[in-house]
Short mmCIF file of C-alpha atoms in Angstrom, two decimals:
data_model
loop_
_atom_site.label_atom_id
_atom_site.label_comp_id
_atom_site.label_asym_id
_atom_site.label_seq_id
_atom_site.Cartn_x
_atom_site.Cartn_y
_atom_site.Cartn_z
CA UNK Q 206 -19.99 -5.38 15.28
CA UNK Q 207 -19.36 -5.50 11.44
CA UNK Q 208 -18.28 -8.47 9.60
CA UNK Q 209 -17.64 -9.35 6.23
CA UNK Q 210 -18.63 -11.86 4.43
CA UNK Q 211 -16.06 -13.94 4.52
CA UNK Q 212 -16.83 -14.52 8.32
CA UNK Q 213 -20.16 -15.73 7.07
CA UNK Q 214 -19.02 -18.30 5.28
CA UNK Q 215 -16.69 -20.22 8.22
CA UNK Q 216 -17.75 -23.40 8.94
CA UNK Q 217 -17.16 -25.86 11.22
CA UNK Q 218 -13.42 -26.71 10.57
CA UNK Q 219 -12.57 -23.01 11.26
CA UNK Q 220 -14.77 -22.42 14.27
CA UNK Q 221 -11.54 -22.24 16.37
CA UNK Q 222 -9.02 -20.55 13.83
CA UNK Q 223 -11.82 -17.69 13.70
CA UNK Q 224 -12.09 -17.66 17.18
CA UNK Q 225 -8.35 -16.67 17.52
CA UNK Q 226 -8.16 -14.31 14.73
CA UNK Q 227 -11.17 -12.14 16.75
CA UNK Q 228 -9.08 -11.96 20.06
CA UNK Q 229 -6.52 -10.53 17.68
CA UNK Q 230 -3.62 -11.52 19.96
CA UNK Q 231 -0.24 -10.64 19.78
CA UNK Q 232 1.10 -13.05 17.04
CA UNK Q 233 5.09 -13.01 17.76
CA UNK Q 234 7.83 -12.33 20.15
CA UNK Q 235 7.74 -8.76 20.93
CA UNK Q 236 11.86 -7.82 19.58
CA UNK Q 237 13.91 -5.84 21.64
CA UNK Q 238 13.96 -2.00 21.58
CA UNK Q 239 15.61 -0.86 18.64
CA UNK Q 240 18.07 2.40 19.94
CA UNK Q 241 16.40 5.38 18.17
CA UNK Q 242 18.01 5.76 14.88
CA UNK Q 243 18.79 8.85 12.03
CA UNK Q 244 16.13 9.54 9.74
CA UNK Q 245 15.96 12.18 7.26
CA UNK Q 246 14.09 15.63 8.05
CA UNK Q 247 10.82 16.10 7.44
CA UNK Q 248 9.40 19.29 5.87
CA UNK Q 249 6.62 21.87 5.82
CA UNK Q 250 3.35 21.73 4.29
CA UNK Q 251 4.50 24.80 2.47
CA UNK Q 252 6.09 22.80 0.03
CA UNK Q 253 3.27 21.08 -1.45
CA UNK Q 254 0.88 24.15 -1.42
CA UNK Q 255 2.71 26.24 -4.09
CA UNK Q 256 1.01 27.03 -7.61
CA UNK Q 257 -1.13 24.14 -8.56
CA UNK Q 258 0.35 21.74 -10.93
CA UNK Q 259 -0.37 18.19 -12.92
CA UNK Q 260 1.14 16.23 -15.27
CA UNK Q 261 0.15 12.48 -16.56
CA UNK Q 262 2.42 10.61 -18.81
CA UNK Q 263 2.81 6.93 -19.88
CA UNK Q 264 5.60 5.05 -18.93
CA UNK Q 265 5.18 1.45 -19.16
CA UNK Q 266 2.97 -0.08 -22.59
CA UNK Q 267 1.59 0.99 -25.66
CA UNK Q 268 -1.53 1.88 -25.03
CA UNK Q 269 -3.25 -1.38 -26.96
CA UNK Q 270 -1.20 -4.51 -25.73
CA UNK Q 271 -2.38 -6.41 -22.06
CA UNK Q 272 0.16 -5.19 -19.55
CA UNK Q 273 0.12 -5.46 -15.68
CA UNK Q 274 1.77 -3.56 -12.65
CA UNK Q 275 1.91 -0.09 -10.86
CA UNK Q 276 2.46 -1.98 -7.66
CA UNK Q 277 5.81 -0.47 -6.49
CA UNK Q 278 7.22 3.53 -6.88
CA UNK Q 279 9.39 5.05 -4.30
CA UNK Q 280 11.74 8.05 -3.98
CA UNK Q 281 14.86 7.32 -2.94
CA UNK Q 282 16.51 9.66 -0.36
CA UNK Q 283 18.21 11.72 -3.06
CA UNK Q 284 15.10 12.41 -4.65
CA UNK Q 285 15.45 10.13 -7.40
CA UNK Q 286 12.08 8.14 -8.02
CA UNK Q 287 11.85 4.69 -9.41
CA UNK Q 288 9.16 3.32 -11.20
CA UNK Q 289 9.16 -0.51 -11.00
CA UNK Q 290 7.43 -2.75 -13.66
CA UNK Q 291 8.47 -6.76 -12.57
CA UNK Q 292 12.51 -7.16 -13.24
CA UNK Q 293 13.01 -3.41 -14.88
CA UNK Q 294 12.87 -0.12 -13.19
CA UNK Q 295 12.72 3.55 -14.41
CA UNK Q 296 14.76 6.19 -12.77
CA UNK Q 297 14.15 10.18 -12.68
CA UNK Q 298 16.56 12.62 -11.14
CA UNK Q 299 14.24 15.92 -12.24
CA UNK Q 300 11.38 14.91 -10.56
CA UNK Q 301 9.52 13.26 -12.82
CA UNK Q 302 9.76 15.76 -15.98
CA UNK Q 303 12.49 12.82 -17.40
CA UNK Q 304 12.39 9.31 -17.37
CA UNK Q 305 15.39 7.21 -17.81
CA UNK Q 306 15.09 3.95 -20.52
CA UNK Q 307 14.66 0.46 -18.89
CA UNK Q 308 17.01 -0.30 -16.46
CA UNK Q 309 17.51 -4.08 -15.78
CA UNK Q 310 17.47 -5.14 -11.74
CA UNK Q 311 17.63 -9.03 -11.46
CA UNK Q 312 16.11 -12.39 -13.29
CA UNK Q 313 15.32 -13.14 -9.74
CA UNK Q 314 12.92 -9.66 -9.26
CA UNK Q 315 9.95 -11.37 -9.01
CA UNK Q 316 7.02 -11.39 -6.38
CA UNK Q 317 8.56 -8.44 -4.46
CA UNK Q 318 7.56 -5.48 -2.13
CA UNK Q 319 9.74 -2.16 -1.91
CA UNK Q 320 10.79 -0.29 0.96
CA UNK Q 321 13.40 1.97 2.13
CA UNK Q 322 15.37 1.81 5.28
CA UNK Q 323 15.50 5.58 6.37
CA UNK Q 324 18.79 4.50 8.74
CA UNK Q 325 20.87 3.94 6.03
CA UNK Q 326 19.37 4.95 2.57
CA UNK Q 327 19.62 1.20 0.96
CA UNK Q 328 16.34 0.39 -1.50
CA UNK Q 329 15.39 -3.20 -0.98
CA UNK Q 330 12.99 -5.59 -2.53
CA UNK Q 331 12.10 -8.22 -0.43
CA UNK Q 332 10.72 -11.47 -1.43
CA UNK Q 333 9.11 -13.72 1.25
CA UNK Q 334 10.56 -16.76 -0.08
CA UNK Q 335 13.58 -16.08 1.37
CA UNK Q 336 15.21 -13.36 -0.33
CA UNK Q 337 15.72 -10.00 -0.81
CA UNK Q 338 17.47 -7.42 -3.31
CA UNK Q 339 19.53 -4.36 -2.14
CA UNK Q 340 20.50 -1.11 -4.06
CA UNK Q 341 22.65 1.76 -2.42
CA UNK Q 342 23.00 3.93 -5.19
CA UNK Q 343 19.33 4.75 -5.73
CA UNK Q 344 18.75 1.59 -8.05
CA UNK Q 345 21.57 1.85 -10.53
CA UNK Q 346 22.46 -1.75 -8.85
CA UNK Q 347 21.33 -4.80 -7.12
CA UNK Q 348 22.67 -7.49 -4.72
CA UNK Q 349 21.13 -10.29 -3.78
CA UNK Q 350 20.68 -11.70 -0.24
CA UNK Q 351 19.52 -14.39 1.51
CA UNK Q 352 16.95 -13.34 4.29
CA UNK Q 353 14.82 -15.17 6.97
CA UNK Q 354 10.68 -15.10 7.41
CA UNK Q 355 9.28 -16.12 10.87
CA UNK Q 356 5.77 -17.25 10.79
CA UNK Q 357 3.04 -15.73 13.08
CA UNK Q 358 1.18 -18.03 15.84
CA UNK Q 359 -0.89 -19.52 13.54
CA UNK Q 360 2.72 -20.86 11.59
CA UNK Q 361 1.58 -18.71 8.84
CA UNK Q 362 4.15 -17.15 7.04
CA UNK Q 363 7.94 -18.06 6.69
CA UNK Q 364 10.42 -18.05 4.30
CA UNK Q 365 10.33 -22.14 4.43
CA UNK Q 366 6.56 -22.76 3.72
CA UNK Q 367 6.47 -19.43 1.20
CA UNK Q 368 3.13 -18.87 2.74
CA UNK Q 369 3.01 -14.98 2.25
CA UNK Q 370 2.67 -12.67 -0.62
CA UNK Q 371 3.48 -8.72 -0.47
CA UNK Q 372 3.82 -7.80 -4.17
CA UNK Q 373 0.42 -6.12 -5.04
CA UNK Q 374 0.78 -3.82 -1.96
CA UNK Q 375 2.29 -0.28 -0.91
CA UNK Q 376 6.12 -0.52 -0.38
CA UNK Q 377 7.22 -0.59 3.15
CA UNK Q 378 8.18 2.22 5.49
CA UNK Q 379 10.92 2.91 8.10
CA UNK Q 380 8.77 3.80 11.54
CA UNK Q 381 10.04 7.12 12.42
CA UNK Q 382 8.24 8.13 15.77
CA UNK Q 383 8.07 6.66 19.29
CA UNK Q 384 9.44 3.38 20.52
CA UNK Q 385 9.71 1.21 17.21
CA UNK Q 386 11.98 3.71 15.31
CA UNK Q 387 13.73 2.43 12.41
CA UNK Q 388 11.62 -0.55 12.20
CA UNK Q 389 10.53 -1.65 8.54
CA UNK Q 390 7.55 -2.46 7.92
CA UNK Q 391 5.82 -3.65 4.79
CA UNK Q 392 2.45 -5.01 4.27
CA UNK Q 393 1.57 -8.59 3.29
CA UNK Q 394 -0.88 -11.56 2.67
CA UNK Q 395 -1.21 -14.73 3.92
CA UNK Q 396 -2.83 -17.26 0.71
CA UNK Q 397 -4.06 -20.81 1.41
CA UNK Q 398 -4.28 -20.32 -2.57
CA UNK Q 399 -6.06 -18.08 -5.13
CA UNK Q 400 -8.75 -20.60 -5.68
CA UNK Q 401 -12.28 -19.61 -4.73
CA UNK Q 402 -13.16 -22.06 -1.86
CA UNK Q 403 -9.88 -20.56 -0.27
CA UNK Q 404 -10.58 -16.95 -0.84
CA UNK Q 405 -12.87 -16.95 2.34
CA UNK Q 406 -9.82 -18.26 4.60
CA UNK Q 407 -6.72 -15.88 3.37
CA UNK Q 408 -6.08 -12.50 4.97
CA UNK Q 409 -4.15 -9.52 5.27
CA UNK Q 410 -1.14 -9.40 7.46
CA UNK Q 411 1.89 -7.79 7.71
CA UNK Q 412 5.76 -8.39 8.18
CA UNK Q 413 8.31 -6.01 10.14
CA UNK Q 414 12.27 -6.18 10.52
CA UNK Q 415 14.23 -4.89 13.30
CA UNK Q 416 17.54 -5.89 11.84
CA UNK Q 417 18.01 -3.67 8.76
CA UNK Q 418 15.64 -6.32 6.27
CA UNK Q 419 17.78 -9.48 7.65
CA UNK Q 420 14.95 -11.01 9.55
CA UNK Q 421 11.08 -10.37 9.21
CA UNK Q 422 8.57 -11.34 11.42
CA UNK Q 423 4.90 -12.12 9.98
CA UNK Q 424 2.36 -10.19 12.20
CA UNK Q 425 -0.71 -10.59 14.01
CA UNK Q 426 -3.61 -10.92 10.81
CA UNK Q 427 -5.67 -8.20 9.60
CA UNK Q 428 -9.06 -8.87 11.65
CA UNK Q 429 -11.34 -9.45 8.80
CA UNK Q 430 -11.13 -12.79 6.91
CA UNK Q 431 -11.44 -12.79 2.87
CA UNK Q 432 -8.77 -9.46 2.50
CA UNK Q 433 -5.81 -9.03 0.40
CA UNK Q 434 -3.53 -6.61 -1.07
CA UNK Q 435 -2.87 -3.37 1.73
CA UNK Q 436 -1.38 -0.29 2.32
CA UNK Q 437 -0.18 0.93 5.78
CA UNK Q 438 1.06 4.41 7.10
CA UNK Q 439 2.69 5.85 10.33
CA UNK Q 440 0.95 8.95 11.79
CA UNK Q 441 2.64 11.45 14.36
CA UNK Q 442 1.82 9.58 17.51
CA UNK Q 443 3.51 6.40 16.35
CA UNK Q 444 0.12 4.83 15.43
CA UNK Q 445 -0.27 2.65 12.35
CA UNK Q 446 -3.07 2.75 10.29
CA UNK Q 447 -3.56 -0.78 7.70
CA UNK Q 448 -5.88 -0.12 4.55
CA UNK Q 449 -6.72 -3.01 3.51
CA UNK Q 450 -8.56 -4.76 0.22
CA UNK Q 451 -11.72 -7.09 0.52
CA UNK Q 452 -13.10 -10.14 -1.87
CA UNK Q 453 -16.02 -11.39 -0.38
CA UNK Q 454 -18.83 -8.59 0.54
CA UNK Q 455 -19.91 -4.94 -0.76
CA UNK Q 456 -19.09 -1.99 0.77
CA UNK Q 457 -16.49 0.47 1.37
CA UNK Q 458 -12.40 0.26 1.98
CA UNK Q 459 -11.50 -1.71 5.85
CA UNK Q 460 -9.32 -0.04 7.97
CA UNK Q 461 -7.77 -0.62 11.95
CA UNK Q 462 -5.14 0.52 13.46
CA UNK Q 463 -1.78 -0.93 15.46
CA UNK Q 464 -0.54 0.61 18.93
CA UNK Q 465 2.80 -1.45 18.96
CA UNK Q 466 4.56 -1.61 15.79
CA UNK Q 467 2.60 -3.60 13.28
CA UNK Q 468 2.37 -6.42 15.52
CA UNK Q 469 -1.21 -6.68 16.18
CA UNK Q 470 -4.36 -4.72 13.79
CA UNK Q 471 -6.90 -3.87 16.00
CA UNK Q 472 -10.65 -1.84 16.12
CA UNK Q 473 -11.46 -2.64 12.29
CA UNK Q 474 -13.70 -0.66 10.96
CA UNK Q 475 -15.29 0.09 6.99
CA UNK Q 476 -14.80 3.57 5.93
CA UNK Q 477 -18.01 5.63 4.97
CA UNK Q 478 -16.53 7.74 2.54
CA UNK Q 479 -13.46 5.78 0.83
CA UNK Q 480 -14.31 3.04 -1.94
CA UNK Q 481 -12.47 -0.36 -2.35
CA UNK Q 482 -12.69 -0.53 -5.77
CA UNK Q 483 -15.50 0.05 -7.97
CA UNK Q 484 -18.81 0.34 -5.55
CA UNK Q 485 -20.98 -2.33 -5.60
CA UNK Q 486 -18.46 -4.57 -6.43
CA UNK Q 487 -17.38 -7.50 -3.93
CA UNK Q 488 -13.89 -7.26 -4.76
CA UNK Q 489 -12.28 -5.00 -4.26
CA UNK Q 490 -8.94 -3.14 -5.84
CA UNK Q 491 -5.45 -2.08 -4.66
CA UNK Q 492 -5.36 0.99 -3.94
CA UNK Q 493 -2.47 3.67 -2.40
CA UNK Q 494 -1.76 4.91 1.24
CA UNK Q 495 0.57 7.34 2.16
CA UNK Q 496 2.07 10.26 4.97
CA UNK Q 497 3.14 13.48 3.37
CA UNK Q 498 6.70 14.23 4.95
CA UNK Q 499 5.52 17.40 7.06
CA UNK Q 500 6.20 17.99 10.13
CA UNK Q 501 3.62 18.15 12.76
CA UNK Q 502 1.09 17.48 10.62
CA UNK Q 503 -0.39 14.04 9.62
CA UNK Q 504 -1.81 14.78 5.97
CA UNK Q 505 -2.29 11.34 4.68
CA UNK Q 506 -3.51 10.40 0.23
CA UNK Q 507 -5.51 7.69 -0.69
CA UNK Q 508 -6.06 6.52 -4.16
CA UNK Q 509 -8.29 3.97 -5.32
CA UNK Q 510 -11.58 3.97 -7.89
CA UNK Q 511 -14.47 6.61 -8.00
CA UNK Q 512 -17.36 4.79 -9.47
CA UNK Q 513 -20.88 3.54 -9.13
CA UNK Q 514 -20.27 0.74 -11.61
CA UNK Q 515 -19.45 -2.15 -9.28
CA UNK Q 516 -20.37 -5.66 -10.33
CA UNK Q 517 -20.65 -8.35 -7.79
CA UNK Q 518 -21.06 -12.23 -8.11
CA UNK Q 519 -24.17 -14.25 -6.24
CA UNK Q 520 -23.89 -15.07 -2.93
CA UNK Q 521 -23.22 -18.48 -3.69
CA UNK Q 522 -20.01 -17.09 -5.58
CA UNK Q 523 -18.92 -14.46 -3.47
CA UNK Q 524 -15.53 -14.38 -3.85
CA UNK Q 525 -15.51 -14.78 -7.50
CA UNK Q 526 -13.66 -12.76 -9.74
CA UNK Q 527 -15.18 -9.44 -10.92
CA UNK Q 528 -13.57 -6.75 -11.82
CA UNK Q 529 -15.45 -4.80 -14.27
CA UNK Q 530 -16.58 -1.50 -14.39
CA UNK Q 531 -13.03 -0.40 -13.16
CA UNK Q 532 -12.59 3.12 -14.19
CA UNK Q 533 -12.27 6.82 -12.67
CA UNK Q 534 -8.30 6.61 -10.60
CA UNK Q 535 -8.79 9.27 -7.78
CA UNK Q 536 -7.11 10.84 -4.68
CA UNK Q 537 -8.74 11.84 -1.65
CA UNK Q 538 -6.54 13.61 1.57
CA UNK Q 539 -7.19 13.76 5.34
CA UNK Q 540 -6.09 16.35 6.99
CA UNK Q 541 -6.36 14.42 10.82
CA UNK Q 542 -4.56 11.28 10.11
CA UNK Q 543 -7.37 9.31 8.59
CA UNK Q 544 -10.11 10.74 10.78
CA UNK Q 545 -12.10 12.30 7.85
CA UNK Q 546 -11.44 12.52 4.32
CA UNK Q 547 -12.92 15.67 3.54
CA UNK Q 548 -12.13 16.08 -0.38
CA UNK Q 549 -11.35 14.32 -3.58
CA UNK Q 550 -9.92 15.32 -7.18
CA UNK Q 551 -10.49 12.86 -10.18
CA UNK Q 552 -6.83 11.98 -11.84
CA UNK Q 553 -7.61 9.88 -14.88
CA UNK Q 554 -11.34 9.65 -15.96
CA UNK Q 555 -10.82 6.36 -17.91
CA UNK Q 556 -10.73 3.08 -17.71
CA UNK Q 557 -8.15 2.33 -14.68
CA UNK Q 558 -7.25 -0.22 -11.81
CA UNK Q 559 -4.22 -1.05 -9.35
CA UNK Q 560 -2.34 2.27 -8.09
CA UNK Q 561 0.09 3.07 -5.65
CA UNK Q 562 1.29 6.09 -3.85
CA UNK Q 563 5.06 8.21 -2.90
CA UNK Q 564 5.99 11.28 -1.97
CA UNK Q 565 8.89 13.39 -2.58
CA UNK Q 566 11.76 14.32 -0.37
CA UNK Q 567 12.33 17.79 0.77
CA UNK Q 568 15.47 19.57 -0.11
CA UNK Q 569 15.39 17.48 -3.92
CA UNK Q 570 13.73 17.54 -6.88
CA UNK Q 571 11.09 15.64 -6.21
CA UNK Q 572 10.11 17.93 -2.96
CA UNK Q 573 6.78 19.21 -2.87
CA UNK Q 574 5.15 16.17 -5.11
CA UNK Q 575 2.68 13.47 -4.91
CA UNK Q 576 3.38 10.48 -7.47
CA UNK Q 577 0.63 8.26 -8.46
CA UNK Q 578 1.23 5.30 -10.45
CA UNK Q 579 -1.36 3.08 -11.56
CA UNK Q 580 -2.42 1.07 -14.27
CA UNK Q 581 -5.21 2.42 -16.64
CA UNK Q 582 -5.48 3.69 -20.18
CA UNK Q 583 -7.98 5.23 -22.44
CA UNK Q 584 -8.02 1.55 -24.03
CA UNK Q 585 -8.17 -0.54 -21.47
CA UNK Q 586 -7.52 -0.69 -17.73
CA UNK Q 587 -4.41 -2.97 -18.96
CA UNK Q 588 -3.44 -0.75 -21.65
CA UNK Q 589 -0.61 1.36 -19.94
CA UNK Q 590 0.91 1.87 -16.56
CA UNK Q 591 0.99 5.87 -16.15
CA UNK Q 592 2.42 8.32 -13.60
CA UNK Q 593 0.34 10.96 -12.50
CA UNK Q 594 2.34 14.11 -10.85
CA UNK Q 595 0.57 16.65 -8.94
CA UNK Q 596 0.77 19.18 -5.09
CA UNK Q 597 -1.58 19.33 -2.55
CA UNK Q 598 -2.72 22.24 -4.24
CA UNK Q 599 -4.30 21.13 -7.07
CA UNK Q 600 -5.79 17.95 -5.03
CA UNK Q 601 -7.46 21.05 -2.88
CA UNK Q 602 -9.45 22.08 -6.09
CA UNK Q 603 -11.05 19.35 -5.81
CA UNK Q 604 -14.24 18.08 -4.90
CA UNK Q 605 -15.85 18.00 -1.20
CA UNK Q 606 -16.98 15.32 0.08
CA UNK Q 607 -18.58 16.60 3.24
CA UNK Q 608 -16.64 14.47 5.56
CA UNK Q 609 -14.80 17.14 7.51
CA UNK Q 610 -13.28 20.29 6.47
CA UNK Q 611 -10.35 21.71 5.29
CA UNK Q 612 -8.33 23.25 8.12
CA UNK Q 613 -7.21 26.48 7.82
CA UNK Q 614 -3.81 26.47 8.65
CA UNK Q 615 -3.56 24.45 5.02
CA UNK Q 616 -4.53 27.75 3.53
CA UNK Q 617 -2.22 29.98 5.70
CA UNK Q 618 1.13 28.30 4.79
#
């Protein structure tokens, strides 16, 4: 069974708390069954294997100056895509050939995960605190409500103790198939602190809502100690599969799965072919995870950092900080729902970091694309925050990376 580091390091005082993390048990109530609710269409692979094309542009920073983010872009159900960068947003309507100027949200847009409830079109940002802001007309504006967390069985994460962070993740998604429809669904972290005797304690965990983003429930942990800062998708079959960030050992990006809504991760497992961060490296990055609206099909994208150039503290540090050697933004694509990853195509071949992942909407301008947003500049990894816009297509000129093949029916549509 594999372990990472961080499980190690336990001692005494958290025999027992490790003991229940590995019988992963079911961490909360189980809610009652939503009634199945309307979610837009989804479309055909078609529309994402047309002509091959990329574009890469700057949106937030001047390529010299320090600046942070890339942790939240989503496409609302109109098409229109929003770039968030802390308490300002930018909005396209074209696609992503135009970019709107800074749009203000809310002094109180701060700490926050996106997602979009599918029922009913509203854009919220949700703050575990206790809050949450809600835009209906595709973020031109904001209202701000008040919004219950409910800690898990360990009393880890609630809106009173502030316990849990979500705002270096993927947004949130509305579950579309199977018994947990319309759920949302956002990934999350529970922090003792940031300090390095507590990195070995936090983890990754999630939070879902079965009453429209009202009330969230913290889940069941990730099962590997030592993690922050996730992604999550739904596949076909109404599975859930949690990528999730490491800070204590070497070695490749964790995954496991959920069979009942986000409420419990189980059968972790380290992938053999997708980094977490730069290799080598202990620590890890954010990276992107997300379903391609196509029916039938469960084409997922990951994004993260190709490089050998991985720097890692000593053993009596692990944990520490290190991030250098950051560079080389990628995406690979499975073709199975996460089963194999069998190519790769280099986005930005400098100096890069955080990045997160959307997809357009059929039927809009943004059909047919793949948005990448990450930090990274020729500068500096901090330099800029830039949008990469690209198809399936040109991601299938990629490299192989002998995990898998390309099935055919990709090439017949």
């Amino acid at each position: 069974m594999l372990y990472s580091t961080a499980f190690y390091l336990m001692r005494e005082p958290m025999k027992s708390y490790l003991s229940i993390l590995l019988l992963t048990i079911v961490c909360s109530a189980k809610a009652d069954t939503n009634e199945l609710v309307v979610i837009p269409e989804q479309g055909d692979v078609s529309s994402f294997t047309d002509s091959p094309h990329f574009s890469l542009a700057r949106l937030w920073g001047d390529g010299n100056s320090r600046i942070r983010g890339a942790r939240n872009i989503v496409v609302a159900q109109d098409g229109s895509v929003l770039a968030f960068h802390q308490d300002r947003l930018k909005r396209s309507r074209d696609g992503g050939q135009t970019w709107s100027n800074r749009l203000k949200i809310d002094e109180r847009a701060i700490k926050y995960n996106a997602v979009i409830d599918e029922s009913t079109g509203t854009i919220q940002l949700i703050n575990p605190t206790g809050y949450r802001l809600i835009s209906t007309d595709a973020g031109m504006t904001w209202t701000y409500e008040e919004i219950t967390v409910m800690p898990n069985l360990f009393g880890h994460g609630s809106s009173e103790t502030s316990s849990l962070s979500v705002h270096a993740m993927q947004p949130g998604v509305t579950l579309r198939f199977g018994q947990f429809n319309g759920r949302l669904l956002m990934p999350a972290r529970y922090m003792l602190s940031n300090e390095l005797i507590s990195r070995p304690y936090n983890y990754n965990t999630a939070m879902y809502s079965d009453d429209q983003g009202k009330t969230w429930q913290t889940t069941s942990p990730f099962p590997v100690l030592g993690t922050g800062e996730a992604a999550l998708a739904e596949v076909s079959d109404g599975r859930i599969l949690y990528s999730s960030r490491e800070h204590m050992s070497i070695g490749n990006r964790f995954f496991a799965w959920s069979h009942d809504g986000g409420e419990r991760w189980l059968n972790f497992w380290r992938s053999e072919v997708l980094p977490d961060g730069p290799r080598g490296s202990s620590y890890g990055c954010m990276g992107g995870l997300v379903r391609l609206p196509v029916a039938g099909r469960d084409i997922l994208i990951f994004s993260n950092l190709d490089t050998e150039r991985g720097e890692a503290p000593p053993v009596d540090r692990a944990g520490k900080t290190s991030s250098g050697g950051r560079e080389n933004i990628t995406v690979w694509v499975s073709f199975d729902g996460g089963a194999s990853w069998p190519i790769k195509r280099l986005v930005f071949d400098g100096p890069s970091a955080y990045s997160c992942l959307a997809v357009g909407r059929p039927g809009t301008p943004s059909g047919g694309k793949i948005y990448l947003y990450f930090e990274g500049d020729t500068a500096h990894k901090h330099a800029g925050i830039q949008i990469s816009i690209f198809n399936l297509s040109w991601v299938l000129d990629g490299e192989r990376t002998g995990d898998g093949s390309i099935p055919a029916w990709v090439h017949q549509q």
